[in-house]
PDB file of C-alpha atoms in Angstrom:
ATOM      1  CA  MET R   1      -9.513  35.212 134.324  1.00  0.00           C
ATOM      2  CA  PRO R   2     -10.553  38.793 133.199  1.00  0.00           C
ATOM      3  CA  THR R   3     -13.064  39.167 130.492  1.00  0.00           C
ATOM      4  CA  ALA R   4     -13.137  42.973 130.110  1.00  0.00           C
ATOM      5  CA  VAL R   5     -11.088  44.488 127.435  1.00  0.00           C
ATOM      6  CA  ASP R   6     -10.111  47.320 129.795  1.00  0.00           C
ATOM      7  CA  SER R   7      -8.388  44.915 132.094  1.00  0.00           C
ATOM      8  CA  MET R   8      -6.124  43.377 129.543  1.00  0.00           C
ATOM      9  CA  SER R   9      -3.013  45.310 130.585  1.00  0.00           C
ATOM     10  CA  ILE R  10       0.330  43.336 130.337  1.00  0.00           C
ATOM     11  CA  TRP R  11       0.843  43.260 134.056  1.00  0.00           C
ATOM     12  CA  ALA R  12      -2.780  42.116 134.754  1.00  0.00           C
ATOM     13  CA  LEU R  13      -2.484  39.376 132.138  1.00  0.00           C
ATOM     14  CA  VAL R  14       0.668  38.106 133.819  1.00  0.00           C
ATOM     15  CA  GLU R  15      -0.943  38.196 137.173  1.00  0.00           C
ATOM     16  CA  ASP R  16      -3.937  36.214 135.905  1.00  0.00           C
ATOM     17  CA  ALA R  17      -1.916  33.696 134.019  1.00  0.00           C
ATOM     18  CA  SER R  18      -1.822  30.124 135.283  1.00  0.00           C
ATOM     19  CA  VAL R  19       0.850  29.105 137.610  1.00  0.00           C
ATOM     20  CA  LEU R  20       2.756  27.011 135.110  1.00  0.00           C
ATOM     21  CA  VAL R  21       2.721  29.819 132.540  1.00  0.00           C
ATOM     22  CA  GLN R  22       3.983  32.247 135.304  1.00  0.00           C
ATOM     23  CA  ILE R  23       6.721  29.846 136.054  1.00  0.00           C
ATOM     24  CA  VAL R  24       7.687  29.706 132.425  1.00  0.00           C
ATOM     25  CA  MET R  25       7.686  33.598 132.335  1.00  0.00           C
ATOM     26  CA  LEU R  26       9.796  33.647 135.487  1.00  0.00           C
ATOM     27  CA  ILE R  27      12.383  31.301 133.891  1.00  0.00           C
ATOM     28  CA  LEU R  28      12.628  33.288 130.741  1.00  0.00           C
ATOM     29  CA  VAL R  29      13.030  36.469 132.643  1.00  0.00           C
ATOM     30  CA  ALA R  30      15.777  35.057 134.722  1.00  0.00           C
ATOM     31  CA  ALA R  31      17.513  33.590 131.596  1.00  0.00           C
ATOM     32  CA  SER R  32      17.295  37.134 129.876  1.00  0.00           C
ATOM     33  CA  LEU R  33      18.789  38.849 132.904  1.00  0.00           C
ATOM     34  CA  ALA R  34      21.592  36.209 133.180  1.00  0.00           C
ATOM     35  CA  SER R  35      22.331  36.506 129.460  1.00  0.00           C
ATOM     36  CA  TRP R  36      22.521  40.286 129.643  1.00  0.00           C
ATOM     37  CA  PHE R  37      24.991  40.001 132.548  1.00  0.00           C
ATOM     38  CA  VAL R  38      27.015  37.727 130.367  1.00  0.00           C
ATOM     39  CA  ILE R  39      26.792  40.138 127.299  1.00  0.00           C
ATOM     40  CA  VAL R  40      28.044  43.046 129.365  1.00  0.00           C
ATOM     41  CA  GLN R  41      30.900  40.999 130.886  1.00  0.00           C
ATOM     42  CA  ARG R  42      32.023  39.549 127.485  1.00  0.00           C
ATOM     43  CA  SER R  43      31.791  42.908 125.799  1.00  0.00           C
ATOM     44  CA  ARG R  44      34.229  44.352 128.241  1.00  0.00           C
ATOM     45  CA  LEU R  45      36.465  41.487 128.092  1.00  0.00           C
ATOM     46  CA  LEU R  46      36.673  41.532 124.416  1.00  0.00           C
ATOM     47  CA  ALA R  47      37.157  45.200 124.096  1.00  0.00           C
ATOM     48  CA  SER R  48      39.937  44.988 126.718  1.00  0.00           C
ATOM     49  CA  ALA R  49      41.616  42.068 124.949  1.00  0.00           C
ATOM     50  CA  ARG R  50      41.382  43.916 121.549  1.00  0.00           C
ATOM     51  CA  ARG R  51      42.952  47.049 122.926  1.00  0.00           C
ATOM     52  CA  SER R  52      45.782  45.144 124.643  1.00  0.00           C
ATOM     53  CA  LEU R  53      46.382  43.230 121.394  1.00  0.00           C
ATOM     54  CA  GLN R  54      46.625  46.422 119.329  1.00  0.00           C
ATOM     55  CA  ARG R  55      48.849  48.058 121.917  1.00  0.00           C
ATOM     56  CA  PHE R  56      51.377  45.209 122.012  1.00  0.00           C
ATOM     57  CA  GLU R  57      51.383  44.768 118.206  1.00  0.00           C
ATOM     58  CA  ALA R  58      52.461  48.318 117.845  1.00  0.00           C
ATOM     59  CA  GLN R  59      54.974  48.028 120.526  1.00  0.00           C
ATOM     60  CA  PHE R  60      56.260  44.742 119.188  1.00  0.00           C
ATOM     61  CA  ARG R  61      56.736  46.059 115.679  1.00  0.00           C
ATOM     62  CA  ALA R  62      58.235  49.346 116.793  1.00  0.00           C
ATOM     63  CA  GLU R  63      61.039  47.616 119.016  1.00  0.00           C
ATOM     64  CA  GLY R  64      63.689  46.004 117.064  1.00  0.00           C
ATOM     65  CA  ASN R  65      65.446  44.211 119.826  1.00  0.00           C
ATOM     66  CA  LEU R  66      63.621  41.314 121.368  1.00  0.00           C
ATOM     67  CA  ASP R  67      65.896  41.125 124.534  1.00  0.00           C
ATOM     68  CA  ARG R  68      65.081  44.856 125.208  1.00  0.00           C
ATOM     69  CA  LEU R  69      61.422  44.376 124.586  1.00  0.00           C
ATOM     70  CA  PHE R  70      61.013  41.365 126.981  1.00  0.00           C
ATOM     71  CA  ALA R  71      63.311  42.832 129.408  1.00  0.00           C
ATOM     72  CA  GLN R  72      60.512  45.557 130.199  1.00  0.00           C
ATOM     73  CA  PRO R  73      58.252  45.004 133.084  1.00  0.00           C
ATOM     74  CA  THR R  74      55.177  42.828 132.187  1.00  0.00           C
ATOM     75  CA  GLU R  75      52.090  44.873 131.446  1.00  0.00           C
ATOM     76  CA  GLN R  76      49.309  43.796 133.765  1.00  0.00           C
ATOM     77  CA  ARG R  77      47.022  41.307 132.015  1.00  0.00           C
ATOM     78  CA  ASN R  78      48.104  41.681 128.373  1.00  0.00           C
ATOM     79  CA  PRO R  79      47.269  38.369 126.774  1.00  0.00           C
ATOM     80  CA  ALA R  80      49.275  39.006 123.598  1.00  0.00           C
ATOM     81  CA  GLU R  81      52.339  39.944 125.498  1.00  0.00           C
ATOM     82  CA  GLN R  82      51.966  36.959 127.778  1.00  0.00           C
ATOM     83  CA  VAL R  83      51.875  34.641 124.633  1.00  0.00           C
ATOM     84  CA  CYS R  84      55.011  36.031 123.105  1.00  0.00           C
ATOM     85  CA  ARG R  85      56.757  36.246 126.484  1.00  0.00           C
ATOM     86  CA  VAL R  86      56.052  32.618 127.172  1.00  0.00           C
ATOM     87  CA  GLY R  87      57.537  31.768 123.671  1.00  0.00           C
ATOM     88  CA  PHE R  88      60.605  33.956 124.097  1.00  0.00           C
ATOM     89  CA  SER R  89      61.319  32.492 127.528  1.00  0.00           C
ATOM     90  CA  GLU R  90      61.067  28.986 126.071  1.00  0.00           C
ATOM     91  CA  TYR R  91      63.358  29.900 123.217  1.00  0.00           C
ATOM     92  CA  GLN R  92      65.942  31.253 125.632  1.00  0.00           C
ATOM     93  CA  GLN R  93      65.818  28.091 127.755  1.00  0.00           C
ATOM     94  CA  LEU R  94      66.248  25.740 124.816  1.00  0.00           C
ATOM     95  CA  SER R  95      68.842  27.738 122.889  1.00  0.00           C
ATOM     96  CA  GLN R  96      71.230  27.880 125.944  1.00  0.00           C
ATOM     97  CA  HIS R  97      72.139  24.230 125.221  1.00  0.00           C
ATOM     98  CA  ALA R  98      74.421  24.044 122.255  1.00  0.00           C
ATOM     99  CA  THR R  99      73.532  20.500 121.565  1.00  0.00           C
ATOM    100  CA  THR R 100      69.862  21.233 121.125  1.00  0.00           C
ATOM    101  CA  GLU R 101      68.958  21.096 117.421  1.00  0.00           C
ATOM    102  CA  SER R 102      67.433  24.295 115.784  1.00  0.00           C
ATOM    103  CA  ALA R 103      64.302  22.545 114.846  1.00  0.00           C
ATOM    104  CA  ALA R 104      63.788  21.328 118.335  1.00  0.00           C
ATOM    105  CA  VAL R 105      64.251  25.007 119.734  1.00  0.00           C
ATOM    106  CA  MET R 106      61.659  26.225 117.286  1.00  0.00           C
ATOM    107  CA  GLU R 107      59.217  23.441 117.882  1.00  0.00           C
ATOM    108  CA  GLY R 108      59.430  23.976 121.650  1.00  0.00           C
ATOM    109  CA  THR R 109      58.951  27.788 121.252  1.00  0.00           C
ATOM    110  CA  GLN R 110      55.939  27.439 119.116  1.00  0.00           C
ATOM    111  CA  ARG R 111      54.406  24.673 121.207  1.00  0.00           C
ATOM    112  CA  ALA R 112      54.720  27.079 124.191  1.00  0.00           C
ATOM    113  CA  MET R 113      52.875  29.832 122.451  1.00  0.00           C
ATOM    114  CA  MET R 114      50.197  27.538 121.143  1.00  0.00           C
ATOM    115  CA  ILE R 115      49.476  26.477 124.686  1.00  0.00           C
ATOM    116  CA  ALA R 116      49.322  29.946 125.802  1.00  0.00           C
ATOM    117  CA  ILE R 117      46.950  30.884 122.972  1.00  0.00           C
ATOM    118  CA  ALA R 118      44.806  27.867 123.761  1.00  0.00           C
ATOM    119  CA  ARG R 119      44.383  29.266 127.324  1.00  0.00           C
ATOM    120  CA  GLU R 120      43.433  32.706 125.999  1.00  0.00           C
ATOM    121  CA  GLU R 121      40.991  31.157 123.566  1.00  0.00           C
ATOM    122  CA  LYS R 122      39.289  29.299 126.446  1.00  0.00           C
ATOM    123  CA  ARG R 123      39.078  32.495 128.366  1.00  0.00           C
ATOM    124  CA  LEU R 124      37.587  34.533 125.622  1.00  0.00           C
ATOM    125  CA  GLU R 125      34.923  31.804 124.757  1.00  0.00           C
ATOM    126  CA  LYS R 126      33.838  31.254 128.435  1.00  0.00           C
ATOM    127  CA  ASN R 127      30.046  31.442 128.928  1.00  0.00           C
ATOM    128  CA  LEU R 128      29.415  31.718 125.107  1.00  0.00           C
ATOM    129  CA  PRO R 129      27.769  28.301 125.235  1.00  0.00           C
ATOM    130  CA  PHE R 130      25.336  29.718 127.752  1.00  0.00           C
ATOM    131  CA  LEU R 131      24.356  32.532 125.344  1.00  0.00           C
ATOM    132  CA  ALA R 132      23.849  29.946 122.619  1.00  0.00           C
ATOM    133  CA  THR R 133      21.644  27.748 124.940  1.00  0.00           C
ATOM    134  CA  VAL R 134      19.574  30.746 125.816  1.00  0.00           C
ATOM    135  CA  GLY R 135      19.259  31.805 122.143  1.00  0.00           C
ATOM    136  CA  SER R 136      18.230  28.360 121.047  1.00  0.00           C
ATOM    137  CA  VAL R 137      15.936  27.145 123.991  1.00  0.00           C
ATOM    138  CA  SER R 138      14.127  30.295 124.982  1.00  0.00           C
ATOM    139  CA  PRO R 139      11.653  30.471 122.127  1.00  0.00           C
ATOM    140  CA  TYR R 140      10.630  26.828 122.643  1.00  0.00           C
ATOM    141  CA  ILE R 141      10.146  27.367 126.453  1.00  0.00           C
ATOM    142  CA  GLY R 142       8.009  30.389 125.653  1.00  0.00           C
ATOM    143  CA  LEU R 143       6.178  28.400 123.041  1.00  0.00           C
ATOM    144  CA  PHE R 144       5.357  25.776 125.715  1.00  0.00           C
ATOM    145  CA  GLY R 145       3.865  28.303 127.983  1.00  0.00           C
ATOM    146  CA  THR R 146       1.868  29.677 125.142  1.00  0.00           C
ATOM    147  CA  VAL R 147       0.512  26.201 124.201  1.00  0.00           C
ATOM    148  CA  TRP R 148      -0.355  25.586 127.841  1.00  0.00           C
ATOM    149  CA  GLY R 149      -2.087  28.877 128.286  1.00  0.00           C
ATOM    150  CA  ILE R 150      -4.181  28.509 125.000  1.00  0.00           C
ATOM    151  CA  MET R 151      -5.086  25.019 125.967  1.00  0.00           C
ATOM    152  CA  ASN R 152      -6.423  26.208 129.300  1.00  0.00           C
ATOM    153  CA  SER R 153      -8.333  29.016 127.534  1.00  0.00           C
ATOM    154  CA  PHE R 154     -10.030  26.644 125.228  1.00  0.00           C
ATOM    155  CA  ILE R 155     -10.833  24.297 128.188  1.00  0.00           C
ATOM    156  CA  GLY R 156     -12.484  27.165 129.958  1.00  0.00           C
ATOM    157  CA  LEU R 157     -14.330  28.094 126.839  1.00  0.00           C
ATOM    158  CA  SER R 158     -15.757  24.668 126.463  1.00  0.00           C
ATOM    159  CA  GLN R 159     -17.160  24.932 129.895  1.00  0.00           C
ATOM    160  CA  ALA R 160     -18.715  28.475 129.365  1.00  0.00           C
ATOM    161  CA  GLN R 161     -22.375  28.818 128.464  1.00  0.00           C
ATOM    162  CA  GLN R 162     -21.700  31.436 125.819  1.00  0.00           C
ATOM    163  CA  ALA R 163     -18.563  31.157 123.674  1.00  0.00           C
ATOM    164  CA  THR R 164     -17.467  34.563 122.688  1.00  0.00           C
ATOM    165  CA  LEU R 165     -14.139  36.012 121.584  1.00  0.00           C
ATOM    166  CA  ALA R 166     -14.140  38.367 124.608  1.00  0.00           C
ATOM    167  CA  ALA R 167     -14.255  35.348 126.813  1.00  0.00           C
ATOM    168  CA  VAL R 168     -11.185  33.555 125.279  1.00  0.00           C
ATOM    169  CA  ALA R 169      -9.101  36.698 124.320  1.00  0.00           C
ATOM    170  CA  PRO R 170      -7.486  37.409 127.722  1.00  0.00           C
ATOM    171  CA  GLY R 171      -6.376  33.848 128.088  1.00  0.00           C
ATOM    172  CA  ILE R 172      -4.822  33.730 124.572  1.00  0.00           C
ATOM    173  CA  ALA R 173      -3.088  37.107 125.143  1.00  0.00           C
ATOM    174  CA  GLU R 174      -1.605  36.068 128.521  1.00  0.00           C
ATOM    175  CA  ALA R 175      -0.277  32.916 126.821  1.00  0.00           C
ATOM    176  CA  LEU R 176       1.283  34.890 123.934  1.00  0.00           C
ATOM    177  CA  ILE R 177       3.246  36.928 126.466  1.00  0.00           C
ATOM    178  CA  ALA R 178       5.249  33.888 127.151  1.00  0.00           C
ATOM    179  CA  THR R 179       6.320  33.613 123.501  1.00  0.00           C
ATOM    180  CA  ALA R 180       7.041  37.384 123.486  1.00  0.00           C
ATOM    181  CA  ILE R 181       9.282  36.995 126.526  1.00  0.00           C
ATOM    182  CA  GLY R 182      10.956  34.017 125.015  1.00  0.00           C
ATOM    183  CA  LEU R 183      11.767  36.015 121.982  1.00  0.00           C
ATOM    184  CA  PHE R 184      13.018  38.905 123.959  1.00  0.00           C
ATOM    185  CA  ALA R 185      15.408  36.588 125.801  1.00  0.00           C
ATOM    186  CA  ALA R 186      16.526  34.725 122.753  1.00  0.00           C
ATOM    187  CA  ILE R 187      17.154  37.506 120.108  1.00  0.00           C
ATOM    188  CA  PRO R 188      19.883  39.357 122.056  1.00  0.00           C
ATOM    189  CA  ALA R 189      21.459  36.197 123.203  1.00  0.00           C
ATOM    190  CA  VAL R 190      21.777  34.949 119.545  1.00  0.00           C
ATOM    191  CA  ILE R 191      23.082  38.393 118.320  1.00  0.00           C
ATOM    192  CA  ALA R 192      25.631  38.515 121.111  1.00  0.00           C
ATOM    193  CA  TYR R 193      26.731  34.914 120.624  1.00  0.00           C
ATOM    194  CA  ASN R 194      27.589  35.541 116.915  1.00  0.00           C
ATOM    195  CA  ARG R 195      29.230  38.845 117.604  1.00  0.00           C
ATOM    196  CA  PHE R 196      31.359  37.368 120.431  1.00  0.00           C
ATOM    197  CA  THR R 197      32.261  34.378 118.496  1.00  0.00           C
ATOM    198  CA  ALA R 198      33.399  36.408 115.555  1.00  0.00           C
ATOM    199  CA  GLY R 199      35.252  38.869 117.900  1.00  0.00           C
ATOM    200  CA  SER R 200      37.049  36.128 119.724  1.00  0.00           C
ATOM    201  CA  GLU R 201      38.202  34.475 116.535  1.00  0.00           C
ATOM    202  CA  ASP R 202      39.439  37.817 115.286  1.00  0.00           C
ATOM    203  CA  ILE R 203      41.447  38.303 118.532  1.00  0.00           C
ATOM    204  CA  ILE R 204      42.756  34.713 118.421  1.00  0.00           C
ATOM    205  CA  ALA R 205      43.793  35.243 114.916  1.00  0.00           C
ATOM    206  CA  GLY R 206      45.740  38.324 116.047  1.00  0.00           C
ATOM    207  CA  TYR R 207      47.561  36.137 118.725  1.00  0.00           C
ATOM    208  CA  TYR R 208      48.524  33.722 116.034  1.00  0.00           C
ATOM    209  CA  THR R 209      49.818  36.460 113.776  1.00  0.00           C
ATOM    210  CA  VAL R 210      52.000  38.145 116.435  1.00  0.00           C
ATOM    211  CA  ALA R 211      53.267  34.548 117.517  1.00  0.00           C
ATOM    212  CA  ASP R 212      54.221  33.792 113.926  1.00  0.00           C
ATOM    213  CA  GLU R 213      56.108  37.088 113.581  1.00  0.00           C
ATOM    214  CA  LEU R 214      57.974  36.364 116.774  1.00  0.00           C
ATOM    215  CA  ALA R 215      58.742  32.845 115.567  1.00  0.00           C
ATOM    216  CA  THR R 216      59.972  34.271 112.358  1.00  0.00           C
ATOM    217  CA  GLN R 217      62.362  36.614 114.145  1.00  0.00           C
ATOM    218  CA  LEU R 218      63.569  33.909 116.529  1.00  0.00           C
ATOM    219  CA  HIS R 219      64.105  31.612 113.540  1.00  0.00           C
ATOM    220  CA  ARG R 220      66.210  34.276 111.873  1.00  0.00           C
ATOM    221  CA  ARG R 221      68.064  34.876 115.110  1.00  0.00           C
ATOM    222  CA  LEU R 222      68.672  31.173 115.537  1.00  0.00           C
ATOM    223  CA  HIS R 223      70.389  30.787 112.211  1.00  0.00           C
ATOM    224  CA  THR R 224      72.381  34.002 112.357  1.00  0.00           C
ATOM    225  CA  PRO R 225      75.970  33.165 113.605  1.00  0.00           C
ATOM    226  CA  GLY R 226      76.679  34.417 117.058  1.00  0.00           C
ATOM    227  CA  GLN R 227      73.021  35.357 117.806  1.00  0.00           C
ATOM    228  CA  ARG R 228      71.798  32.157 119.271  1.00  0.00           C
TER     229      ARG R 228
END
């Protein structure tokens, strides 16, 4: 363990830390890197989903003819369009039978869209529990490494002939690095989790809105003579 103040660089402290503290640091660094990978991936996914939702909402509200709207080629991976297309397809199949009651047609249409929205919700929230885990657990893992390192420092101090601050400072400093790394891993993960949760809820609310708008138009169409 270094005792000179000049040797107390971050890297030197990490190298001189005990094996257990080094393992704790390695776990936290790996968790941080994994969480940043998830953050980048989720950011791109949410941005793409938000853009596709806005694009389809504008197209849906500008096009007055549903048959013409859904007769167009499917845009590649537009979740909002897929939700409405599934509902419209279910509506067409159910409404072809004259004996099917209007309530049953609308119920089947809405159920099909709810299932499609549930799939999209699951896709948007994928890996968010991992970020929540990193954000909640990392500080405690870092604290464990800190407690272990400080404990070893005081054990070494008790065996020294002369107890000085210079003798124990490097051990305490290297132990505190574990807490710092734990916070470095936890803070971005917590911020990203809250941001992505709010963002996914906003997008899902947009899916429900456009699905309700489609259901309203289909309900009106269903009760218009000759339009079924």
